[in-house]
Coordinates of C-alpha atoms in Angstrom, one line a residue:
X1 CA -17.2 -2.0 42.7
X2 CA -14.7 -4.4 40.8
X3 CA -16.4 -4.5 37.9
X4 CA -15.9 -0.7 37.7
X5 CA -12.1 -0.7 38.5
X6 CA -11.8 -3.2 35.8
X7 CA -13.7 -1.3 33.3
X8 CA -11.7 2.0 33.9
X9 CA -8.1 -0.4 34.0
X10 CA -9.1 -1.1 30.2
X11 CA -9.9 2.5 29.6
X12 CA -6.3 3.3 30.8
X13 CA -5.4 0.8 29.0
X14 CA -6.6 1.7 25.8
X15 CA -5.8 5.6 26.4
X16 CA -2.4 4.4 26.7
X17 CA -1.9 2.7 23.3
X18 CA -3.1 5.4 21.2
X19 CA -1.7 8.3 23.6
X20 CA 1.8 7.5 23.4
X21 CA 4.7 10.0 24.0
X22 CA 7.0 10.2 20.8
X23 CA 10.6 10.7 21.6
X24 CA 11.3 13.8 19.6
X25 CA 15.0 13.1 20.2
X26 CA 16.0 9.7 18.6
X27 CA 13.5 9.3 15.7
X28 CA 14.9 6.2 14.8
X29 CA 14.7 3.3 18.2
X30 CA 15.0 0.5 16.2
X31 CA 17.3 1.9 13.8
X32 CA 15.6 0.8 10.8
X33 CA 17.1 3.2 8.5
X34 CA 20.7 2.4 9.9
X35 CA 22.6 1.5 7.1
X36 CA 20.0 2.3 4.0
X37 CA 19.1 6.2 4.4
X38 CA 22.5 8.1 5.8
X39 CA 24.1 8.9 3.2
X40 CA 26.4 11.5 3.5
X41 CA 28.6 14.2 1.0
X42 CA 31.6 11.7 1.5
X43 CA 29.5 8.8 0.2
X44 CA 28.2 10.0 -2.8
X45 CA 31.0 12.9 -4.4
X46 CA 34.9 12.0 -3.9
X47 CA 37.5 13.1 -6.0
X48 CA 40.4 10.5 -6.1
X49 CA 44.6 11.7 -5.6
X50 CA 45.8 13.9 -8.5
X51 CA 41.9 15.6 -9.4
X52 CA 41.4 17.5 -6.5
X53 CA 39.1 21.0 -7.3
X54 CA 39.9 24.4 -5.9
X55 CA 39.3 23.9 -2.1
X56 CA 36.5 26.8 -2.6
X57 CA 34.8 24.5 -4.9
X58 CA 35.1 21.7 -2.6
X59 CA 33.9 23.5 0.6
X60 CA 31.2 25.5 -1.2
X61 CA 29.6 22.0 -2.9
X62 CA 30.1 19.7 0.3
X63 CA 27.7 22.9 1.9
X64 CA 25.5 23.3 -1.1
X65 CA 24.6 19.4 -0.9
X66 CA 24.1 19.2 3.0
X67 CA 22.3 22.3 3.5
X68 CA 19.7 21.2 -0.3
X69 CA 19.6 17.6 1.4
X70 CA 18.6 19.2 4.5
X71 CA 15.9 21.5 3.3
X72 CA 14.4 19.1 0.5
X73 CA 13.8 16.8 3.0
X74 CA 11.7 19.2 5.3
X75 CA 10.0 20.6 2.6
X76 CA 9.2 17.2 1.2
X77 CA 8.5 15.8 4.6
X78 CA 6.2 18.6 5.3
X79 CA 4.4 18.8 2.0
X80 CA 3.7 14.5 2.0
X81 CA 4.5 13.4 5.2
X82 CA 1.1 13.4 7.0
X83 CA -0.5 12.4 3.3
X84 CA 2.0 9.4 3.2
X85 CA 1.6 8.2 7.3
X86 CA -2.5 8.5 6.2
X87 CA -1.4 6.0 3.7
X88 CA 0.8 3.8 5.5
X89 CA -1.8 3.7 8.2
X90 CA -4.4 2.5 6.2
X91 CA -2.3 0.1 4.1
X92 CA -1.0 -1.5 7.6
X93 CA -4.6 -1.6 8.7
X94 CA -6.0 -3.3 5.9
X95 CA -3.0 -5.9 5.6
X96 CA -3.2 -6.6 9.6
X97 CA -7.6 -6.9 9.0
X98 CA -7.1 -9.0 6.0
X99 CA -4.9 -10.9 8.3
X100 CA -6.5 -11.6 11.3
X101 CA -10.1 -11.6 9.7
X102 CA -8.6 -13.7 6.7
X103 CA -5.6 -15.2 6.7
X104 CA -5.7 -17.0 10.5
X105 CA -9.1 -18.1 10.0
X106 CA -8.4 -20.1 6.7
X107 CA -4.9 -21.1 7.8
X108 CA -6.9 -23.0 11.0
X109 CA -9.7 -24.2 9.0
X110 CA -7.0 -26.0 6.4
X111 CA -5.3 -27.1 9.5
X112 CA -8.5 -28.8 10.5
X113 CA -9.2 -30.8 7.5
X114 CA -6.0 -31.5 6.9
X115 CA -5.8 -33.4 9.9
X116 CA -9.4 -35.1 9.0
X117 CA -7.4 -36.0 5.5
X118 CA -4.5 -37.2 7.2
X119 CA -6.0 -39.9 9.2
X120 CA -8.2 -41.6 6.4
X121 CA -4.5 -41.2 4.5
X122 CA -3.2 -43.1 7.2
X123 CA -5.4 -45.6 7.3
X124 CA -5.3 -46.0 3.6
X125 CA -1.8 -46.7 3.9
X126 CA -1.8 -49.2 6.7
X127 CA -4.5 -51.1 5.0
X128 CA -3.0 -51.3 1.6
X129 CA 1.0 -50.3 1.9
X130 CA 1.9 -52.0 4.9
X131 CA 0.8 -55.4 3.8
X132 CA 2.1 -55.2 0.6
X133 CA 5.5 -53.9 1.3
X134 CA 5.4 -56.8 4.0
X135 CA 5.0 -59.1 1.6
X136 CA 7.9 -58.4 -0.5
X137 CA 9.9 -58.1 2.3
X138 CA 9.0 -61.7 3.3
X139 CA 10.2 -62.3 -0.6
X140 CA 13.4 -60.6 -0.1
X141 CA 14.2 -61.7 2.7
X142 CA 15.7 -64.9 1.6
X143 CA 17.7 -63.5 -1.3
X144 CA 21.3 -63.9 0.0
X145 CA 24.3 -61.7 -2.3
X146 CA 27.7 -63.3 -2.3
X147 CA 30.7 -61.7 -3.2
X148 CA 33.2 -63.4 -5.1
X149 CA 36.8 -61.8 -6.6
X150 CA 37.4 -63.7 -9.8
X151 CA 41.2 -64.2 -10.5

């Protein structure tokens, strides 16, 4: 009997991760595109004190930009959208199999020899550094400097 409530938790589970509910509202949670993607008529056309157009002109191209920006980016949204998130799925997928099939495996397996290698580098070291460089200290350490100010 446990065994089956555990086996349909993980089937909950599992529904859950690839039946999430989209929030059609704010398209944008982690605000990704904050700073990089809203671009407005007031950030891209501005006409500086003393070159103002007719105010017809002005209102007429401020509506002609929102209302192209709008609609290009449906139609372009609706025409490569779903061809571009097929994309960016599988480019995601690939990088996150390379990575945990790849990557991980060889980063752990260099960690392990690595650590093999730094012990016989240690003990290298110990056998042939430390007695040397106690030796010269034993040399050096009767060398005394004196300072004298020559007048």
């Amino acid at each position: 009997m446990m065994a089956e409530e555990h086996t349909d938790l993980e089937a909950q589970i599992v529904k859950d991760i690839h039946c999430k509910e989209i929030d059609l509202v704010n398209r944008d949670p982690k605000n990704i595109n904050e700073d990089i993607v809203k671009v407005d008529f007031e950030d891209v056309i501005a006409e500086p004190v003393g070159t103002y157009s007719f105010d017809g002109v002005w209102k007429v191209s401020y509506t002609t930009f929102t209302v192209s920006k709008y609609w290009c980016y449906r139609l372009l949204s609706t025409l490569l959208g779903v061809p571009l998130a097929l994309l960016w799925g599988f480019l995601f997928a690939c990088i996150s199999f390379c990575h945990i099939w790849a990557v991980v495996p060889c980063i752990k397996s260099y960690l392990i020899e690595i650590q093999c290698i730094s012990h016989i580098y240690s003990l290298c070291i110990r056998t042939f550094c430390n007695p040397l460089f106690a030796a010269l200290g034993q040399i050096c350490s009767n060398i005394k400097v004196v300072l004298r100010k020559e007048i």
